PDB file of C-alpha atoms in Angstrom:
ATOM      1  CA  MET A   1       0.000   0.000   0.000  1.00 50.00           C
ATOM      2  CA  ASP A   2       1.268   3.467  -0.913  1.00 72.00           C
ATOM      3  CA  ASN A   3       2.360   5.737   1.907  1.00 77.00           C
ATOM      4  CA  PRO A   4       0.196   8.874   1.512  1.00 80.00           C
ATOM      5  CA  SER A   5       2.939  10.939   3.140  1.00 83.00           C
ATOM      6  CA  ASN A   6       5.384  10.149   0.327  1.00 90.00           C
ATOM      7  CA  ILE A   7       5.915  13.084  -2.030  1.00 91.00           C
ATOM      8  CA  VAL A   8       7.957  12.882  -5.224  1.00 87.00           C
ATOM      9  CA  GLU A   9       9.961  15.983  -6.114  1.00 85.00           C
ATOM     10  CA  ASN A  10      12.153  16.016  -9.243  1.00 84.00           C
ATOM     11  CA  GLY A  11      12.275  12.220  -9.247  1.00 88.00           C
ATOM     12  CA  VAL A  12      13.230  11.993  -5.563  1.00 90.00           C
ATOM     13  CA  THR A  13      10.760  10.523  -3.038  1.00 92.00           C
ATOM     14  CA  TYR A  14      10.491  12.331   0.289  1.00 93.00           C
ATOM     15  CA  SER A  15       8.755  10.486   3.111  1.00 92.00           C
ATOM     16  CA  LEU A  16       7.180  12.916   5.554  1.00 94.00           C
ATOM     17  CA  GLY A  17       6.214  10.187   7.999  1.00 91.00           C
ATOM     18  CA  ASP A  18       5.450   6.527   8.585  1.00 91.00           C
ATOM     19  CA  PHE A  19       2.190   4.928   7.473  1.00 89.00           C
ATOM     20  CA  ASP A  20       0.763   2.067   9.548  1.00 88.00           C
ATOM     21  CA  GLY A  21      -1.950   1.204   7.042  1.00 85.00           C
ATOM     22  CA  THR A  22      -4.537   3.613   8.408  1.00 87.00           C
ATOM     23  CA  THR A  23      -2.708   6.619   9.852  1.00 87.00           C
ATOM     24  CA  VAL A  24       0.326   8.669   8.859  1.00 87.00           C
ATOM     25  CA  HIS A  25       2.658   9.413  11.768  1.00 91.00           C
ATOM     26  CA  TYR A  26       4.376  12.555  10.547  1.00 94.00           C
ATOM     27  CA  ASP A  27       7.935  13.511  11.441  1.00 94.00           C
ATOM     28  CA  PHE A  28       8.441  17.267  11.775  1.00 95.00           C
ATOM     29  CA  TYR A  29      12.102  17.137  10.795  1.00 95.00           C
ATOM     30  CA  ARG A  30      11.324  15.168   7.648  1.00 95.00           C
ATOM     31  CA  ILE A  31       8.674  17.759   6.814  1.00 96.00           C
ATOM     32  CA  LEU A  32      11.241  20.538   7.344  1.00 96.00           C
ATOM     33  CA  GLU A  33      13.675  18.782   5.003  1.00 95.00           C
ATOM     34  CA  TYR A  34      11.013  18.542   2.308  1.00 95.00           C
ATOM     35  CA  LEU A  35       9.883  22.159   2.794  1.00 96.00           C
ATOM     36  CA  GLU A  36      13.430  23.391   2.304  1.00 95.00           C
ATOM     37  CA  VAL A  37      13.815  21.345  -0.897  1.00 94.00           C
ATOM     38  CA  LYS A  38      10.450  22.527  -2.234  1.00 95.00           C
ATOM     39  CA  GLY A  39      11.233  26.093  -1.190  1.00 95.00           C
ATOM     40  CA  LYS A  40      14.442  26.066  -3.229  1.00 94.00           C
ATOM     41  CA  THR A  41      12.462  24.776  -6.208  1.00 93.00           C
ATOM     42  CA  LEU A  42       9.893  27.555  -5.889  1.00 93.00           C
ATOM     43  CA  TYR A  43      12.030  30.484  -4.749  1.00 93.00           C
ATOM     44  CA  GLY A  44      15.597  29.668  -5.746  1.00 93.00           C
ATOM     45  CA  GLU A  45      18.687  28.253  -4.080  1.00 94.00           C
ATOM     46  CA  ASP A  46      18.896  31.061  -1.533  1.00 92.00           C
ATOM     47  CA  PHE A  47      15.710  29.877   0.161  1.00 93.00           C
ATOM     48  CA  LYS A  48      16.203  28.497   3.659  1.00 92.00           C
ATOM     49  CA  ILE A  49      14.149  27.780   6.747  1.00 93.00           C
ATOM     50  CA  TYR A  50      15.534  29.646   9.744  1.00 92.00           C
ATOM     51  CA  LYS A  51      15.919  27.833  13.028  1.00 93.00           C
ATOM     52  CA  LYS A  52      14.249  30.692  14.919  1.00 94.00           C
ATOM     53  CA  ASP A  53      11.107  30.203  12.796  1.00 94.00           C
ATOM     54  CA  ARG A  54      10.762  26.499  13.570  1.00 95.00           C
ATOM     55  CA  PRO A  55       8.350  26.864  16.529  1.00 95.00           C
ATOM     56  CA  LEU A  56       5.955  28.845  14.334  1.00 96.00           C
ATOM     57  CA  ILE A  57       6.367  26.428  11.417  1.00 96.00           C
ATOM     58  CA  ARG A  58       5.722  23.525  13.793  1.00 97.00           C
ATOM     59  CA  LYS A  59       2.354  25.080  14.691  1.00 97.00           C
ATOM     60  CA  LEU A  60       1.488  25.560  11.024  1.00 97.00           C
ATOM     61  CA  CYS A  61       2.502  22.000  10.182  1.00 96.00           C
ATOM     62  CA  ALA A  62       0.378  20.634  13.042  1.00 96.00           C
ATOM     63  CA  TYR A  63      -2.581  22.453  11.554  1.00 96.00           C
ATOM     64  CA  PHE A  64      -1.994  21.337   7.969  1.00 95.00           C
ATOM     65  CA  ILE A  65      -1.451  17.663   8.821  1.00 94.00           C
ATOM     66  CA  LYS A  66      -4.454  17.834  11.180  1.00 93.00           C
ATOM     67  CA  ASP A  67      -2.542  16.777  14.280  1.00 94.00           C
ATOM     68  CA  GLN A  68      -5.436  17.188  16.705  1.00 95.00           C
ATOM     69  CA  LYS A  69      -3.380  16.645  19.841  1.00 95.00           C
ATOM     70  CA  SER A  70      -0.814  19.302  18.931  1.00 96.00           C
ATOM     71  CA  CYS A  71      -3.487  21.724  17.711  1.00 97.00           C
ATOM     72  CA  LYS A  72      -5.255  21.432  21.037  1.00 96.00           C
ATOM     73  CA  ARG A  73      -1.977  22.208  22.813  1.00 96.00           C
ATOM     74  CA  TYR A  74      -1.514  25.266  20.594  1.00 96.00           C
ATOM     75  CA  ASN A  75      -5.157  26.361  21.096  1.00 96.00           C
ATOM     76  CA  MET A  76      -5.887  25.979  17.385  1.00 97.00           C
ATOM     77  CA  ILE A  77      -9.248  24.841  16.012  1.00 96.00           C
ATOM     78  CA  LEU A  78      -8.960  22.754  12.857  1.00 95.00           C
ATOM     79  CA  GLU A  79     -12.294  23.948  11.456  1.00 94.00           C
ATOM     80  CA  LYS A  80     -10.983  27.520  11.355  1.00 96.00           C
ATOM     81  CA  GLY A  81      -8.579  28.943   8.802  1.00 96.00           C
ATOM     82  CA  ILE A  82      -5.231  30.630   9.456  1.00 97.00           C
ATOM     83  CA  LEU A  83      -4.381  34.314   9.771  1.00 98.00           C
ATOM     84  CA  LEU A  84      -0.592  34.526   9.596  1.00 97.00           C
ATOM     85  CA  SER A  85       0.696  37.906  10.751  1.00 96.00           C
ATOM     86  CA  GLY A  86       4.137  39.429  10.966  1.00 94.00           C
ATOM     87  CA  PRO A  87       6.375  42.272   9.754  1.00 90.00           C
ATOM     88  CA  VAL A  88       7.318  42.891   6.139  1.00 88.00           C
ATOM     89  CA  GLY A  89       9.601  40.259   4.625  1.00 83.00           C
ATOM     90  CA  CYS A  90       9.405  37.703   7.458  1.00 88.00           C
ATOM     91  CA  GLY A  91       8.227  34.961   5.072  1.00 90.00           C
ATOM     92  CA  LYS A  92       4.439  34.852   5.553  1.00 95.00           C
ATOM     93  CA  THR A  93       3.501  34.577   1.895  1.00 95.00           C
ATOM     94  CA  SER A  94       6.246  32.087   1.075  1.00 95.00           C
ATOM     95  CA  LEU A  95       5.156  29.812   3.939  1.00 96.00           C
ATOM     96  CA  MET A  96       1.467  29.900   3.046  1.00 96.00           C
ATOM     97  CA  LYS A  97       2.318  29.046  -0.558  1.00 95.00           C
ATOM     98  CA  LEU A  98       4.713  26.315   0.544  1.00 95.00           C
ATOM     99  CA  LEU A  99       2.699  24.538   3.224  1.00 94.00           C
ATOM    100  CA  ARG A 100      -0.010  23.532   0.743  1.00 92.00           C
ATOM    101  CA  TYR A 101       2.442  21.025  -0.719  1.00 92.00           C
ATOM    102  CA  ILE A 102       2.803  18.822   2.383  1.00 92.00           C
ATOM    103  CA  VAL A 103      -0.867  17.767   2.068  1.00 87.00           C
ATOM    104  CA  PRO A 104      -1.530  18.309  -1.642  1.00 75.00           C
ATOM    105  CA  LYS A 105      -4.856  16.435  -1.699  1.00 72.00           C
ATOM    106  CA  LYS A 106      -6.348  17.620   1.571  1.00 73.00           C
ATOM    107  CA  MET A 107      -6.299  21.401   1.919  1.00 62.00           C
ATOM    108  CA  PRO A 108      -6.076  23.139  -1.441  1.00 81.00           C
ATOM    109  CA  TYR A 109      -6.534  26.895  -1.498  1.00 92.00           C
ATOM    110  CA  GLU A 110      -5.717  29.592  -3.990  1.00 94.00           C
ATOM    111  CA  MET A 111      -3.359  32.448  -3.103  1.00 96.00           C
ATOM    112  CA  ILE A 112      -4.951  35.791  -4.015  1.00 97.00           C
ATOM    113  CA  PRO A 113      -3.338  39.203  -3.399  1.00 98.00           C
ATOM    114  CA  SER A 114      -5.945  41.289  -1.567  1.00 98.00           C
ATOM    115  CA  ARG A 115      -5.272  44.219  -3.878  1.00 97.00           C
ATOM    116  CA  ASN A 116      -6.272  42.047  -6.867  1.00 98.00           C
ATOM    117  CA  VAL A 117      -9.692  41.483  -5.288  1.00 98.00           C
ATOM    118  CA  VAL A 118     -10.121  45.267  -5.080  1.00 98.00           C
ATOM    119  CA  PHE A 119      -8.948  45.802  -8.668  1.00 97.00           C
ATOM    120  CA  SER A 120     -11.517  43.225  -9.785  1.00 97.00           C
ATOM    121  CA  PHE A 121     -14.214  44.961  -7.751  1.00 97.00           C
ATOM    122  CA  ASN A 122     -13.399  48.293  -9.410  1.00 97.00           C
ATOM    123  CA  HIS A 123     -14.247  46.697 -12.776  1.00 96.00           C
ATOM    124  CA  LEU A 124     -17.021  44.258 -11.874  1.00 96.00           C
ATOM    125  CA  GLY A 125     -18.579  45.583  -8.677  1.00 95.00           C
ATOM    126  CA  PHE A 126     -20.211  43.337  -6.114  1.00 94.00           C
ATOM    127  CA  LYS A 127     -19.970  40.334  -8.431  1.00 96.00           C
ATOM    128  CA  THR A 128     -16.367  40.190  -7.171  1.00 97.00           C
ATOM    129  CA  VAL A 129     -17.502  40.003  -3.534  1.00 96.00           C
ATOM    130  CA  GLN A 130     -19.723  37.060  -4.484  1.00 96.00           C
ATOM    131  CA  GLU A 131     -16.909  35.376  -6.410  1.00 96.00           C
ATOM    132  CA  TYR A 132     -14.495  35.428  -3.480  1.00 97.00           C
ATOM    133  CA  GLY A 133     -17.012  35.433  -0.643  1.00 96.00           C
ATOM    134  CA  ASP A 134     -19.506  32.717  -1.514  1.00 95.00           C
ATOM    135  CA  SER A 135     -17.422  29.697  -2.544  1.00 92.00           C
ATOM    136  CA  GLY A 136     -13.974  28.149  -2.705  1.00 92.00           C
ATOM    137  CA  SER A 137     -10.966  28.263  -0.388  1.00 93.00           C
ATOM    138  CA  PHE A 138      -8.632  31.254  -0.651  1.00 96.00           C
ATOM    139  CA  CYS A 139      -5.632  32.732   1.088  1.00 97.00           C
ATOM    140  CA  PHE A 140      -5.848  36.517   0.868  1.00 98.00           C
ATOM    141  CA  ASP A 141      -2.320  37.870   0.818  1.00 98.00           C
ATOM    142  CA  ASP A 142      -1.394  41.218   2.399  1.00 97.00           C
ATOM    143  CA  LEU A 143      -4.791  41.689   4.004  1.00 98.00           C
ATOM    144  CA  GLY A 144      -5.297  45.271   5.156  1.00 97.00           C
ATOM    145  CA  LEU A 145      -2.788  46.818   2.741  1.00 96.00           C
ATOM    146  CA  GLU A 146      -5.188  46.886  -0.209  1.00 97.00           C
ATOM    147  CA  PRO A 147      -6.755  50.195  -1.316  1.00 96.00           C
ATOM    148  CA  TYR A 148     -10.438  50.921  -0.873  1.00 95.00           C
ATOM    149  CA  GLY A 149     -12.590  49.945  -3.818  1.00 97.00           C
ATOM    150  CA  ARG A 150     -14.658  52.254  -5.978  1.00 94.00           C
ATOM    151  CA  PHE A 151     -17.454  51.246  -8.331  1.00 94.00           C
ATOM    152  CA  TYR A 152     -19.739  53.694 -10.104  1.00 89.00           C
ATOM    153  CA  GLY A 153     -18.660  56.499  -7.801  1.00 88.00           C
ATOM    154  CA  LYS A 154     -19.254  54.632  -4.557  1.00 89.00           C
ATOM    155  CA  ASP A 155     -16.417  53.698  -2.193  1.00 93.00           C
ATOM    156  CA  ALA A 156     -16.347  50.248  -0.611  1.00 95.00           C
ATOM    157  CA  ASN A 157     -14.206  48.431   1.933  1.00 97.00           C
ATOM    158  CA  VAL A 158     -14.036  45.456  -0.410  1.00 97.00           C
ATOM    159  CA  MET A 159     -12.078  42.975   1.699  1.00 98.00           C
ATOM    160  CA  GLY A 160     -14.281  43.811   4.687  1.00 97.00           C
ATOM    161  CA  GLU A 161     -17.302  42.789   2.610  1.00 97.00           C
ATOM    162  CA  VAL A 162     -15.520  39.648   1.408  1.00 98.00           C
ATOM    163  CA  LEU A 163     -14.642  38.644   4.986  1.00 97.00           C
ATOM    164  CA  LEU A 164     -18.268  39.096   6.111  1.00 97.00           C
ATOM    165  CA  SER A 165     -19.359  36.848   3.238  1.00 97.00           C
ATOM    166  CA  ARG A 166     -16.619  34.336   4.088  1.00 97.00           C
ATOM    167  CA  TYR A 167     -17.939  34.217   7.641  1.00 97.00           C
ATOM    168  CA  GLU A 168     -21.441  33.351   6.384  1.00 96.00           C
ATOM    169  CA  LEU A 169     -19.891  30.674   4.159  1.00 95.00           C
ATOM    170  CA  PHE A 170     -17.909  29.315   7.126  1.00 95.00           C
ATOM    171  CA  ILE A 171     -21.082  28.996   9.198  1.00 94.00           C
ATOM    172  CA  HIS A 172     -23.090  27.508   6.321  1.00 93.00           C
ATOM    173  CA  THR A 173     -20.460  24.849   5.494  1.00 90.00           C
ATOM    174  CA  LYS A 174     -19.603  24.178   9.164  1.00 87.00           C
ATOM    175  CA  GLY A 175     -15.957  25.031   8.536  1.00 83.00           C
ATOM    176  CA  ARG A 176     -15.595  22.892   5.420  1.00 87.00           C
ATOM    177  CA  LEU A 177     -14.660  25.907   3.278  1.00 90.00           C
ATOM    178  CA  ARG A 178     -11.946  27.764   5.163  1.00 93.00           C
ATOM    179  CA  THR A 179     -10.406  31.169   4.729  1.00 97.00           C
ATOM    180  CA  TYR A 180      -6.693  31.960   5.057  1.00 97.00           C
ATOM    181  CA  ALA A 181      -4.852  35.265   5.038  1.00 98.00           C
ATOM    182  CA  THR A 182      -1.519  36.943   5.634  1.00 98.00           C
ATOM    183  CA  THR A 183      -1.200  40.428   7.101  1.00 97.00           C
ATOM    184  CA  ASN A 184       1.373  42.929   8.334  1.00 95.00           C
ATOM    185  CA  LEU A 185      -1.216  44.514  10.633  1.00 95.00           C
ATOM    186  CA  ASN A 186      -1.844  43.801  14.303  1.00 91.00           C
ATOM    187  CA  ALA A 187      -5.286  43.265  15.850  1.00 89.00           C
ATOM    188  CA  ALA A 188      -5.859  46.956  16.620  1.00 91.00           C
ATOM    189  CA  GLU A 189      -4.849  47.987  13.094  1.00 95.00           C
ATOM    190  CA  LEU A 190      -7.136  45.361  11.560  1.00 95.00           C
ATOM    191  CA  GLU A 191     -10.041  46.644  13.651  1.00 94.00           C
ATOM    192  CA  GLU A 192      -9.301  50.209  12.587  1.00 95.00           C
ATOM    193  CA  ARG A 193      -9.176  49.091   8.926  1.00 96.00           C
ATOM    194  CA  TYR A 194     -12.296  46.935   8.875  1.00 97.00           C
ATOM    195  CA  GLY A 195     -14.325  47.897  11.934  1.00 95.00           C
ATOM    196  CA  ASN A 196     -15.394  46.005  15.045  1.00 95.00           C
ATOM    197  CA  ARG A 197     -17.985  43.820  13.297  1.00 96.00           C
ATOM    198  CA  VAL A 198     -15.521  42.394  10.768  1.00 96.00           C
ATOM    199  CA  ARG A 199     -12.820  42.009  13.443  1.00 96.00           C
ATOM    200  CA  SER A 200     -15.281  40.010  15.551  1.00 96.00           C
ATOM    201  CA  ARG A 201     -16.028  37.711  12.592  1.00 96.00           C
ATOM    202  CA  MET A 202     -12.303  37.310  11.945  1.00 96.00           C
ATOM    203  CA  ARG A 203     -11.827  35.909  15.456  1.00 95.00           C
ATOM    204  CA  GLU A 204     -14.273  33.154  14.525  1.00 95.00           C
ATOM    205  CA  LEU A 205     -12.854  32.623  11.035  1.00 96.00           C
ATOM    206  CA  PHE A 206      -9.171  32.374  11.883  1.00 97.00           C
ATOM    207  CA  ASN A 207      -6.578  30.801  14.112  1.00 97.00           C
ATOM    208  CA  LEU A 208      -4.061  33.608  14.636  1.00 96.00           C
ATOM    209  CA  ILE A 209      -0.402  32.671  14.226  1.00 96.00           C
ATOM    210  CA  ALA A 210       2.094  35.503  14.507  1.00 94.00           C
ATOM    211  CA  PHE A 211       5.762  35.985  13.775  1.00 92.00           C
ATOM    212  CA  ASP A 212       7.700  37.922  16.387  1.00 84.00           C
ATOM    213  CA  ASP A 213       7.418  41.691  15.834  1.00 80.00           C
ATOM    214  CA  LYS A 214      11.208  41.845  15.613  1.00 74.00           C
ATOM    215  CA  SER A 215      11.463  39.196  12.852  1.00 75.00           C
ATOM    216  CA  SER A 216      14.000  40.365  10.284  1.00 71.00           C
ATOM    217  CA  ASP A 217      13.280  41.075   6.623  1.00 72.00           C
ATOM    218  CA  LYS A 218      14.583  37.939   4.877  1.00 73.00           C
ATOM    219  CA  ARG A 219      14.426  39.604   1.492  1.00 72.00           C
ATOM    220  CA  LYS A 220      17.324  41.954   2.289  1.00 67.00           C
TER     221      LYS A 220
END
């Protein structure tokens, strides 16, 4: 029987854990090895996983492999999505793109820059809010940094509307369709950007995982 934790990359098989016939027992250090290999494929040979980021990556991995025991220890709820916050250049976007690959069949989601949602709204109006709010699984990148939308002379806080719709979708599907996001903003800044109502819904939509405020810009 095939081990569902085996992933083939450029002809090389990486085993992320041991399969006993019913359950995969994942090994965090094997996952790290694979993530570094896949990261180099996606982002170039300079990509590396920093030791100081491992505790945060361990939390994210526990969520993505659905390790219920670890998630409970980290106060994460598997039915919720992930809001990954941290300063500019700490690696939020790269990680959210990368982590999809450790469970390629289980938790697919599309990465969408939040500003692109607004640009679409400016052309198509509230059809865009329906497109991103009423179906599918998305990771909205750089949440809170997008401009306000404008359609036929009316301003709109587009991502705020999308998040309210995503909350209704989350309730309707009982957490089956999750929402993910990355942001540079803290909780107070998010509330200022979207208002108390949206911030309240975000608490129910997301598990919050945060890089240290002093995390360095890895792009320098």
